[in-house]
Tab-separated table of C-alpha atoms and ligand atoms in Angstrom:
chain	number	residue	atom	x	y	z
A	75	MET	CA	116.029	119.233	151.128
A	76	ILE	CA	116.963	122.334	149.842
A	77	GLU	CA	119.559	124.166	147.364
A	78	ILE	CA	121.509	127.184	148.735
A	79	THR	CA	121.478	129.556	145.790
A	80	ASP	CA	123.418	132.286	147.305
A	81	LEU	CA	124.875	134.121	151.434
A	82	SER	CA	123.010	136.805	152.327
A	83	HIS	CA	125.268	140.026	153.553
A	84	ASN	CA	125.011	138.463	157.272
A	85	ALA	CA	126.683	134.787	155.552
A	86	LYS	CA	123.617	133.144	155.626
A	87	GLY	CA	122.733	130.760	153.213
A	88	ILE	CA	119.691	131.656	151.339
A	89	GLY	CA	117.318	129.594	149.755
A	90	ARG	CA	113.675	129.012	149.300
A	91	LEU	CA	110.847	126.844	150.792
A	92	ASN	CA	107.505	127.102	150.025
A	93	GLY	CA	107.792	130.353	148.248
A	94	LYS	CA	109.263	131.700	151.417
A	95	ILE	CA	113.154	132.859	151.509
A	96	VAL	CA	114.950	130.665	154.505
A	97	PHE	CA	118.237	131.470	155.713
A	98	ILE	CA	120.879	129.428	156.717
A	99	ASP	CA	123.403	129.390	159.012
A	100	LYS	CA	126.411	127.618	157.867
A	101	ALA	CA	124.950	126.583	154.515
A	102	LEU	CA	127.075	127.510	151.264
A	103	PRO	CA	126.105	128.337	147.831
A	104	LYS	CA	125.396	125.046	146.085
A	105	ASP	CA	124.931	122.680	149.367
A	106	ILE	CA	122.154	120.787	149.168
A	107	VAL	CA	120.681	120.417	152.807
A	108	GLU	CA	118.325	119.018	154.958
A	109	ILE	CA	117.005	122.074	157.663
A	110	SER	CA	114.959	121.955	161.016
A	111	VAL	CA	113.112	125.255	160.870
A	112	ILE	CA	113.861	127.348	164.046
A	113	LYS	CA	111.482	130.610	163.330
A	114	GLU	CA	109.115	131.339	160.810
A	115	LYS	CA	108.378	134.475	159.800
A	116	LYS	CA	105.365	136.269	157.498
A	117	ASN	CA	108.252	136.287	154.615
A	118	TYR	CA	110.931	134.450	155.731
A	119	ILE	CA	112.317	131.390	157.671
A	120	GLU	CA	114.929	131.173	159.672
A	121	ALA	CA	116.655	127.627	159.473
A	122	LYS	CA	119.569	125.178	160.171
A	123	ILE	CA	121.313	122.757	159.197
A	124	ASN	CA	120.447	119.118	159.960
A	125	ARG	CA	122.078	117.185	157.360
A	126	ILE	CA	123.895	118.406	153.983
A	127	ILE	CA	123.272	115.733	151.747
A	128	LYS	CA	125.416	117.326	148.710
A	129	GLU	CA	128.340	119.509	149.955
A	130	SER	CA	129.163	122.543	148.009
A	131	ASN	CA	132.365	122.501	146.394
A	132	LEU	CA	133.349	125.898	147.583
A	133	ARG	CA	133.479	124.193	150.906
A	134	VAL	CA	136.746	123.612	153.202
A	135	GLU	CA	137.210	122.322	156.404
A	136	SER	CA	137.132	124.604	159.121
A	137	PRO	CA	140.093	124.704	161.305
A	138	CYS	CA	138.489	125.823	163.994
A	139	ILE	CA	137.226	122.952	166.537
A	140	TYR	CA	134.147	125.130	168.151
A	141	PHE	CA	133.088	126.809	164.023
A	142	ASP	CA	129.938	124.495	164.028
A	143	LYS	CA	128.173	125.972	167.371
A	144	CYS	CA	130.098	129.034	168.135
A	145	GLY	CA	128.639	132.625	167.003
A	146	GLY	CA	131.929	133.677	166.426
A	147	CYS	CA	133.314	133.753	163.101
A	148	ASP	CA	130.966	133.024	159.790
A	149	LEU	CA	133.167	132.151	156.657
A	150	LEU	CA	135.691	129.465	158.479
A	151	ASN	CA	134.188	126.898	156.060
A	152	LEU	CA	135.059	129.147	152.967
A	153	SER	CA	138.562	129.603	151.666
A	154	TYR	CA	140.150	133.125	152.198
A	155	GLU	CA	140.174	133.874	148.119
A	156	ASN	CA	136.177	132.645	148.348
A	157	GLN	CA	135.722	135.378	151.371
A	158	ILE	CA	137.570	138.237	149.314
A	159	LYS	CA	135.288	137.603	146.484
A	160	TYR	CA	132.109	137.491	148.743
A	161	LYS	CA	132.286	140.413	150.330
A	162	TYR	CA	133.875	142.172	146.928
A	163	ASP	CA	130.313	141.337	146.057
A	164	LYS	CA	128.102	142.398	149.038
A	165	VAL	CA	129.582	145.711	148.854
A	166	CYS	CA	128.674	145.323	145.141
A	167	ASN	CA	125.294	144.096	145.233
A	168	ILE	CA	124.204	146.867	148.463
A	169	ILE	CA	125.766	149.495	146.408
A	170	ASP	CA	123.812	148.691	143.471
A	171	LYS	CA	120.738	148.040	144.826
A	172	TYR	CA	121.019	151.015	147.256
A	173	LEU	CA	123.271	154.025	145.753
A	174	SER	CA	121.445	155.875	143.282
A	175	THR	CA	124.474	156.480	140.806
A	176	LYS	CA	127.251	154.274	139.570
A	177	ILE	CA	130.742	154.626	141.150
A	178	LYS	CA	134.197	152.927	140.824
A	179	ILE	CA	134.608	150.165	143.616
A	180	ASN	CA	138.447	148.663	143.882
A	181	ASP	CA	139.632	145.742	144.515
A	182	VAL	CA	139.142	144.279	148.581
A	183	VAL	CA	142.718	145.012	150.354
A	184	LYS	CA	143.464	142.011	151.735
A	185	SER	CA	144.609	141.430	155.532
A	186	SER	CA	148.631	139.544	155.496
A	187	ASN	CA	146.710	137.536	158.776
A	188	VAL	CA	143.923	135.804	158.302
A	189	PHE	CA	144.055	134.217	161.740
A	190	ASN	CA	145.440	134.967	165.184
A	191	TYR	CA	145.147	139.321	163.569
A	192	ARG	CA	142.412	139.788	166.938
A	193	ASN	CA	144.207	142.589	169.142
A	194	LYS	CA	141.059	142.497	171.075
A	195	VAL	CA	138.614	140.093	172.112
A	196	THR	CA	135.865	139.677	174.628
A	197	PHE	CA	134.547	136.047	176.236
A	198	GLN	CA	130.925	135.863	177.669
A	199	VAL	CA	131.481	134.062	181.198
A	200	ASN	CA	128.853	132.315	183.429
A	201	LYS	CA	130.419	129.258	185.603
A	202	LYS	CA	132.433	129.144	182.154
A	203	LEU	CA	134.162	131.072	180.058
A	204	GLY	CA	133.707	131.116	175.950
A	205	PHE	CA	131.558	132.907	173.596
A	206	TYR	CA	127.876	132.963	172.718
A	207	GLY	CA	126.566	130.331	170.283
A	208	GLU	CA	125.238	131.161	167.185
A	209	GLY	CA	121.419	133.400	167.575
A	210	SER	CA	121.771	132.288	171.701
A	211	TYR	CA	123.051	133.260	174.865
A	212	ASP	CA	124.095	130.144	176.039
A	213	ILE	CA	127.859	129.991	176.241
A	214	VAL	CA	130.093	127.948	173.875
A	215	GLU	CA	133.027	127.364	176.506
A	216	ILE	CA	136.805	127.319	174.245
A	217	ASP	CA	140.087	126.811	174.660
A	218	LYS	CA	141.397	128.817	172.210
A	219	CYS	CA	139.789	131.621	169.150
A	220	ILE	CA	141.539	130.663	166.315
A	221	ILE	CA	141.052	134.725	165.194
A	222	SER	CA	142.736	136.200	168.308
A	223	ASP	CA	146.104	137.212	169.304
A	224	GLU	CA	148.184	134.128	170.700
A	225	LYS	CA	148.822	135.989	173.506
A	226	ILE	CA	144.959	136.361	174.086
A	227	ASN	CA	144.994	132.584	173.223
A	228	ASN	CA	147.716	131.827	175.810
A	229	SER	CA	145.695	133.469	178.793
A	230	ILE	CA	142.621	131.795	178.519
A	231	LYS	CA	143.873	128.848	181.137
A	232	PHE	CA	144.910	131.465	183.351
A	233	LEU	CA	141.189	133.208	182.727
A	234	LYS	CA	139.703	129.824	184.297
A	235	LYS	CA	141.859	129.836	187.315
A	236	LEU	CA	139.285	133.079	188.258
A	237	ASP	CA	136.087	132.803	190.195
A	238	LEU	CA	133.979	132.654	186.829
A	239	ASN	CA	130.848	132.263	189.088
A	240	ASP	CA	131.653	136.461	190.398
A	241	ILE	CA	132.472	137.120	186.358
A	242	ASN	CA	130.310	138.281	183.571
A	243	LYS	CA	132.492	139.562	180.666
A	244	ILE	CA	136.548	139.326	180.466
A	245	THR	CA	137.941	141.081	177.940
A	246	CYS	CA	141.716	141.387	176.919
A	247	ARG	CA	143.773	143.821	174.720
A	248	THR	CA	146.742	143.065	173.567
A	249	ASN	CA	149.666	144.227	171.819
A	250	SER	CA	153.289	142.035	170.702
A	251	ASN	CA	154.247	142.355	174.720
A	252	ASP	CA	151.550	143.353	176.751
A	253	LEU	CA	148.421	142.001	177.889
A	254	MET	CA	145.386	144.532	179.336
A	255	ILE	CA	142.577	141.940	181.409
A	256	ILE	CA	139.221	143.709	182.097
A	257	ILE	CA	137.229	141.696	184.333
A	258	GLU	CA	133.170	142.718	184.303
A	259	THR	CA	132.131	142.360	187.689
A	260	SER	CA	129.726	142.639	189.882
A	261	LYS	CA	132.035	142.545	193.110
A	262	ASN	CA	134.147	145.095	194.776
A	263	GLU	CA	136.934	143.110	195.155
A	264	LEU	CA	138.205	140.028	193.225
A	265	ASN	CA	141.021	137.495	193.443
A	266	VAL	CA	143.199	138.061	190.332
A	267	ASP	CA	146.152	136.735	191.067
A	268	CYS	CA	146.328	133.550	189.321
A	269	ILE	CA	146.614	136.023	186.578
A	270	LYS	CA	149.401	138.775	187.324
A	271	ASN	CA	151.720	136.748	185.892
A	272	ILE	CA	150.366	137.036	182.516
A	273	ALA	CA	148.906	140.978	182.571
A	274	SER	CA	150.280	144.262	182.133
A	275	SER	CA	147.331	145.678	183.769
A	276	ILE	CA	143.884	144.162	184.849
A	277	TYR	CA	141.032	146.854	185.385
A	278	LEU	CA	137.779	145.752	187.234
A	279	LYS	CA	134.623	147.002	185.015
A	280	HIS	CA	131.555	147.821	187.520
A	281	GLY	CA	128.855	149.475	184.861
A	282	ASN	CA	130.695	152.161	183.201
A	283	GLU	CA	133.367	152.115	185.639
A	284	TYR	CA	136.638	151.133	185.309
A	285	LYS	CA	139.212	150.451	188.086
A	286	LEU	CA	142.842	149.739	187.930
A	287	ILE	CA	143.959	147.061	190.100
A	288	TYR	CA	147.145	146.304	188.774
A	289	GLY	CA	149.798	147.268	186.504
A	290	ASP	CA	149.534	149.837	183.834
A	291	GLU	CA	146.848	152.367	182.591
A	292	TYR	CA	147.174	151.548	179.553
A	293	ILE	CA	148.093	149.352	176.271
A	294	THR	CA	150.376	150.897	173.552
A	295	GLU	CA	149.820	149.706	170.709
A	296	THR	CA	151.701	150.836	167.133
A	297	ILE	CA	150.886	151.766	164.135
A	298	ASP	CA	154.122	152.911	161.739
A	299	LYS	CA	156.035	155.228	163.295
A	300	PHE	CA	153.369	155.989	165.446
A	301	LYS	CA	152.838	155.012	169.353
A	302	TYR	CA	148.969	155.364	170.383
A	303	LEU	CA	148.323	155.007	174.343
A	304	VAL	CA	144.859	153.028	174.144
A	305	SER	CA	142.284	153.261	177.806
A	306	PRO	CA	140.185	149.739	178.661
A	307	ASP	CA	136.787	152.167	177.089
A	308	SER	CA	138.753	153.273	174.551
A	309	PHE	CA	137.798	152.262	170.708
A	310	PHE	CA	141.489	151.299	168.765
A	311	GLN	CA	141.302	149.488	165.737
A	312	ILE	CA	141.459	145.302	165.753
A	313	ASN	CA	143.645	144.523	162.910
A	314	LEU	CA	146.676	146.649	162.804
A	315	ASP	CA	147.504	144.942	159.500
A	316	VAL	CA	144.604	146.295	157.699
A	317	CYS	CA	144.572	149.530	159.846
A	318	GLU	CA	147.590	150.946	158.406
A	319	LYS	CA	146.706	149.780	154.799
A	320	LEU	CA	143.081	151.976	155.294
A	321	TYR	CA	145.243	154.286	157.418
A	322	ASP	CA	147.810	155.117	154.072
A	323	LYS	CA	145.004	155.191	152.002
A	324	ILE	CA	143.721	157.879	153.927
A	325	LYS	CA	146.623	159.668	154.208
A	326	GLU	CA	146.830	159.615	150.281
A	327	TYR	CA	143.193	161.295	150.354
A	328	VAL	CA	144.138	164.130	153.006
A	329	GLY	CA	147.244	165.179	151.025
A	330	ILE	CA	149.384	168.587	152.030
A	331	ASN	CA	148.675	171.940	153.332
A	332	ASN	CA	144.970	171.008	154.591
A	333	ASN	CA	142.765	171.939	157.431
A	334	VAL	CA	141.413	168.591	158.430
A	335	LEU	CA	138.256	168.145	160.491
A	336	ASP	CA	138.506	164.556	161.914
A	337	LEU	CA	135.594	163.006	163.404
A	338	TYR	CA	134.555	160.243	165.516
A	339	CYS	CA	138.266	160.050	165.973
A	340	GLY	CA	138.989	157.698	169.311
A	341	THR	CA	142.881	158.157	170.174
A	342	GLY	CA	143.077	160.910	167.752
A	343	SER	CA	144.825	157.836	165.301
A	344	ILE	CA	144.171	158.505	162.243
A	345	GLY	CA	144.883	162.262	162.928
A	346	ILE	CA	148.131	162.203	164.268
A	347	PHE	CA	149.192	159.873	160.998
A	348	VAL	CA	147.881	162.200	158.811
A	349	ASN	CA	148.970	164.871	160.747
A	350	ASP	CA	152.434	166.133	158.140
A	351	LYS	CA	151.636	168.976	156.718
A	352	ASN	CA	148.155	169.634	157.878
A	353	LYS	CA	146.286	171.096	160.623
A	354	VAL	CA	143.635	168.479	162.301
A	355	LEU	CA	141.192	168.667	164.432
A	356	GLY	CA	139.821	165.524	166.196
A	357	VAL	CA	136.205	165.598	167.731
A	358	GLU	CA	135.384	162.345	170.227
A	359	ILE	CA	132.308	162.065	172.155
A	360	ASN	CA	134.202	159.261	174.854
A	361	LYS	CA	135.847	161.332	177.168
A	362	SER	CA	138.958	158.329	177.894
A	363	ALA	CA	139.284	158.164	174.211
A	364	VAL	CA	140.039	161.826	174.278
A	365	ARG	CA	142.257	162.206	176.836
A	366	ASP	CA	144.225	159.342	175.197
A	367	ALA	CA	144.285	161.470	172.338
A	368	LYS	CA	145.849	164.278	174.239
A	369	LYS	CA	148.149	162.165	175.346
A	370	ASN	CA	148.770	160.406	171.819
A	371	MET	CA	149.767	163.614	170.112
A	372	ILE	CA	152.354	164.789	173.402
A	373	ILE	CA	154.138	160.877	173.109
A	374	ASN	CA	154.299	161.490	169.019
A	375	LYS	CA	155.462	165.000	169.602
A	376	VAL	CA	152.568	166.504	166.932
A	377	ASP	CA	151.883	170.195	167.733
A	378	ASN	CA	149.317	170.400	164.898
A	379	VAL	CA	146.649	167.989	166.091
A	380	ASN	CA	143.794	168.987	168.060
A	381	VAL	CA	140.653	166.948	169.739
A	382	ILE	CA	137.772	168.212	171.634
A	383	CYS	CA	135.045	166.193	173.270
A	384	GLU	CA	131.821	166.756	172.093
A	385	ASP	CA	129.457	165.265	169.426
A	386	SER	CA	130.682	164.998	166.159
A	387	GLY	CA	127.433	166.204	164.589
A	388	LYS	CA	126.026	168.931	166.997
A	389	CYS	CA	129.272	170.790	167.517
A	390	ILE	CA	130.401	171.338	164.096
A	391	SER	CA	127.732	174.150	163.543
A	392	ASN	CA	129.344	176.078	165.559
A	393	ILE	CA	133.199	175.354	165.337
A	394	ASP	CA	136.025	178.503	164.640
A	395	PHE	CA	137.683	175.797	162.263
A	396	LYS	CA	137.192	175.933	158.737
A	397	PRO	CA	138.192	172.467	156.960
A	398	ASP	CA	139.178	171.746	153.894
A	399	ILE	CA	138.504	168.030	153.916
A	400	ILE	CA	136.574	166.022	156.524
A	401	ILE	CA	137.273	162.677	157.688
A	402	VAL	CA	134.203	160.825	159.222
A	403	ASP	CA	134.272	157.508	160.991
A	404	PRO	CA	131.416	156.805	162.827
A	405	PRO	CA	129.937	153.820	164.635
A	406	ARG	CA	127.619	150.740	163.020
A	407	THR	CA	124.714	153.229	162.999
A	408	GLY	CA	126.393	155.964	160.610
A	409	LEU	CA	125.961	159.261	160.669
A	410	ASP	CA	123.142	161.141	161.769
A	411	GLY	CA	120.792	163.849	159.979
A	412	CYS	CA	122.201	166.362	161.915
A	413	ALA	CA	126.065	165.386	161.126
A	414	ILE	CA	125.249	165.312	157.246
A	415	LYS	CA	123.015	168.616	157.222
A	416	ASN	CA	126.549	170.443	159.548
A	417	ILE	CA	129.110	168.721	157.074
A	418	ILE	CA	127.393	170.376	153.800
A	419	LYS	CA	127.050	173.536	155.755
A	420	LEU	CA	130.934	173.557	156.194
A	421	ASN	CA	131.422	172.830	152.786
A	422	PRO	CA	134.694	170.932	152.340
A	423	LYS	CA	135.968	170.509	149.023
A	424	LYS	CA	136.416	166.766	149.984
A	425	ILE	CA	134.847	164.146	151.983
A	426	ILE	CA	136.928	161.020	153.535
A	427	TYR	CA	134.185	158.107	155.025
A	428	VAL	CA	135.499	155.408	156.815
A	429	SER	CA	132.830	152.848	157.274
A	430	CYS	CA	132.400	149.318	159.373
A	431	ASN	CA	128.850	148.781	157.872
A	432	PRO	CA	128.471	148.908	154.110
A	433	ILE	CA	124.468	149.558	154.173
A	434	THR	CA	124.299	153.104	156.825
A	435	LEU	CA	127.189	153.730	154.519
A	436	VAL	CA	125.305	154.065	151.450
A	437	ARG	CA	122.481	155.368	152.837
A	438	ASP	CA	124.515	158.636	154.123
A	439	LEU	CA	126.466	158.834	150.174
A	440	ASN	CA	122.596	159.036	149.173
A	441	CYS	CA	122.479	162.707	151.504
A	442	LEU	CA	125.705	163.487	150.230
A	443	ILE	CA	125.420	163.069	146.120
A	444	ASN	CA	123.270	166.119	145.147
A	445	ASN	CA	126.902	168.587	146.731
A	446	TYR	CA	129.531	165.483	146.245
A	447	ASP	CA	131.129	163.424	143.388
A	448	ILE	CA	131.742	159.849	144.564
A	449	LYS	CA	135.361	159.339	143.523
A	450	GLU	CA	135.350	155.759	144.466
A	451	ILE	CA	135.176	153.163	147.443
A	452	THR	CA	138.020	150.313	148.830
A	453	PRO	CA	136.904	147.550	150.693
A	454	PHE	CA	139.427	146.140	153.560
A	455	ASP	CA	139.162	143.016	155.270
A	456	MET	CA	139.470	143.887	158.717
A	457	PHE	CA	137.983	141.225	160.184
A	458	PRO	CA	138.972	138.025	158.076
A	459	ASN	CA	136.435	134.844	158.342
A	460	THR	CA	133.335	136.863	159.987
A	461	TYR	CA	131.385	138.282	157.194
A	462	HIS	CA	131.945	142.008	158.292
A	463	VAL	CA	133.941	144.176	156.159
A	464	GLU	CA	135.270	147.955	156.353
A	465	CYS	CA	135.140	150.641	153.656
A	466	VAL	CA	137.055	153.404	152.442
A	467	CYS	CA	135.146	155.811	149.922
A	468	CYS	CA	136.204	159.244	148.961
A	469	LEU	CA	134.044	162.137	147.777
A	470	ASN	CA	134.609	165.429	146.584
A	471	LYS	CA	133.061	168.467	145.487
A	472	LYS	CA	131.062	168.991	142.847
B	848	SAM	C1	134.422	153.722	164.735
B	848	SAM	S1	135.557	154.678	165.696
B	848	SAM	C2	136.514	154.944	165.403
B	848	SAM	C3	137.601	155.367	165.995
B	848	SAM	C4	138.757	156.191	165.146
B	848	SAM	N1	138.873	156.349	164.005
B	848	SAM	C5	140.351	154.964	164.887
B	848	SAM	O1	140.297	155.039	163.946
B	848	SAM	O2	140.284	154.450	165.503
B	848	SAM	C6	134.080	155.734	166.200
B	848	SAM	C7	134.427	156.363	167.544
B	848	SAM	O3	133.041	157.012	167.155
B	848	SAM	C8	133.249	157.742	168.896
B	848	SAM	N2	131.677	158.253	168.524
B	848	SAM	C9	130.763	158.134	168.701
B	848	SAM	N3	129.533	158.714	168.460
B	848	SAM	C10	130.165	159.572	168.673
B	848	SAM	C11	129.397	160.901	168.326
B	848	SAM	N4	127.960	161.461	168.248
B	848	SAM	N5	130.171	161.965	168.391
B	848	SAM	C12	131.559	162.112	168.410
B	848	SAM	N6	132.475	160.836	168.401
B	848	SAM	C13	131.719	159.644	168.608
B	848	SAM	C14	133.117	156.561	169.510
B	848	SAM	O4	133.187	156.831	170.693
B	848	SAM	C15	134.479	155.888	168.889
B	848	SAM	O5	135.255	156.335	169.247
């Protein structure tokens, strides 16, 4: 029997057993629980709840019937206010612990939609369709996912009519009208008649190849007054309400009359959003996303943004563009040494760092603080009910 004292950065309840720290899935601070050990390492133990002996007063009933088994959401047993408090404390703790300077941390910007916010979902398929269970590759079959867009949820009963023996994964991307369905399979052909009525496009994916077999090439996402065409393999933010709030903050930092280098630019969405009275160069490594970005400039009638297909870290050592401001929005792994070195060399007056991983954000900030003052960090709740948090940080040249 152990008492939970805290929540880890990936939302595991923390307790102590025989002098070791124990991480317990879906346990909350002040729960008293009986556990089963899943894995014992030299310094820590991973465990699951056998029985809750005394419930924490933080506990709420999960609105999702799959929560106990599914590996998708982590925090559905916590009220939204407490999720926000957890995310704020998490960002503060990481910064206190790892950043070698004190900085201002703003309140977490909330999501207007706590449920049905995801516009992209990947279902795991192996005879049945669902998500991986917590810490396993066993599929938990589902009929609906509480955080996914209703259009995606409504598609599930049709997706289940496909021959699931031949399918590894199905990804759905949606906007308020359309549904793009991407089926990962080893087959060259698949009978998809049962989903044609609900899909605006259907792709088959073999390895890294995408073959359009029905409907439109793109899905179109809208942020504020801008439209963005998105290919099946291009990145796009998954919660558009919070995305717009994040982009507003970036736009406020960017201001006007600046040369802006938008690194890791995806479909050009940030560059296009902040283009007014600025000149923007985007850099992106994914060819499809670059193609989308070029189309997006045309459909949004934007002629002061350009995009190149390069490795962001490497190419900027010899680009013919002198940025006043550099925006970076890298994957979870953060910036590599080469990118940081080249950003410092370009000597912009401002760096705007967008991050979906506060640990790598802080690691990278430590490399920039000799040359830059950190103005502030703002966390955004892009991923309600999960432990993930998006942050934007503004740095000014010393
Ligand atoms: C988190 S997404 C951000 C995209 C975009 N800023 C947005 O808001 O939609 C990161 C992007 O970086 C791209 N990427 C990953 N490694 C890269 C690299 N070394 N150089 C350039 N782009 C890269 C990915 O393809 C992806 O589009």
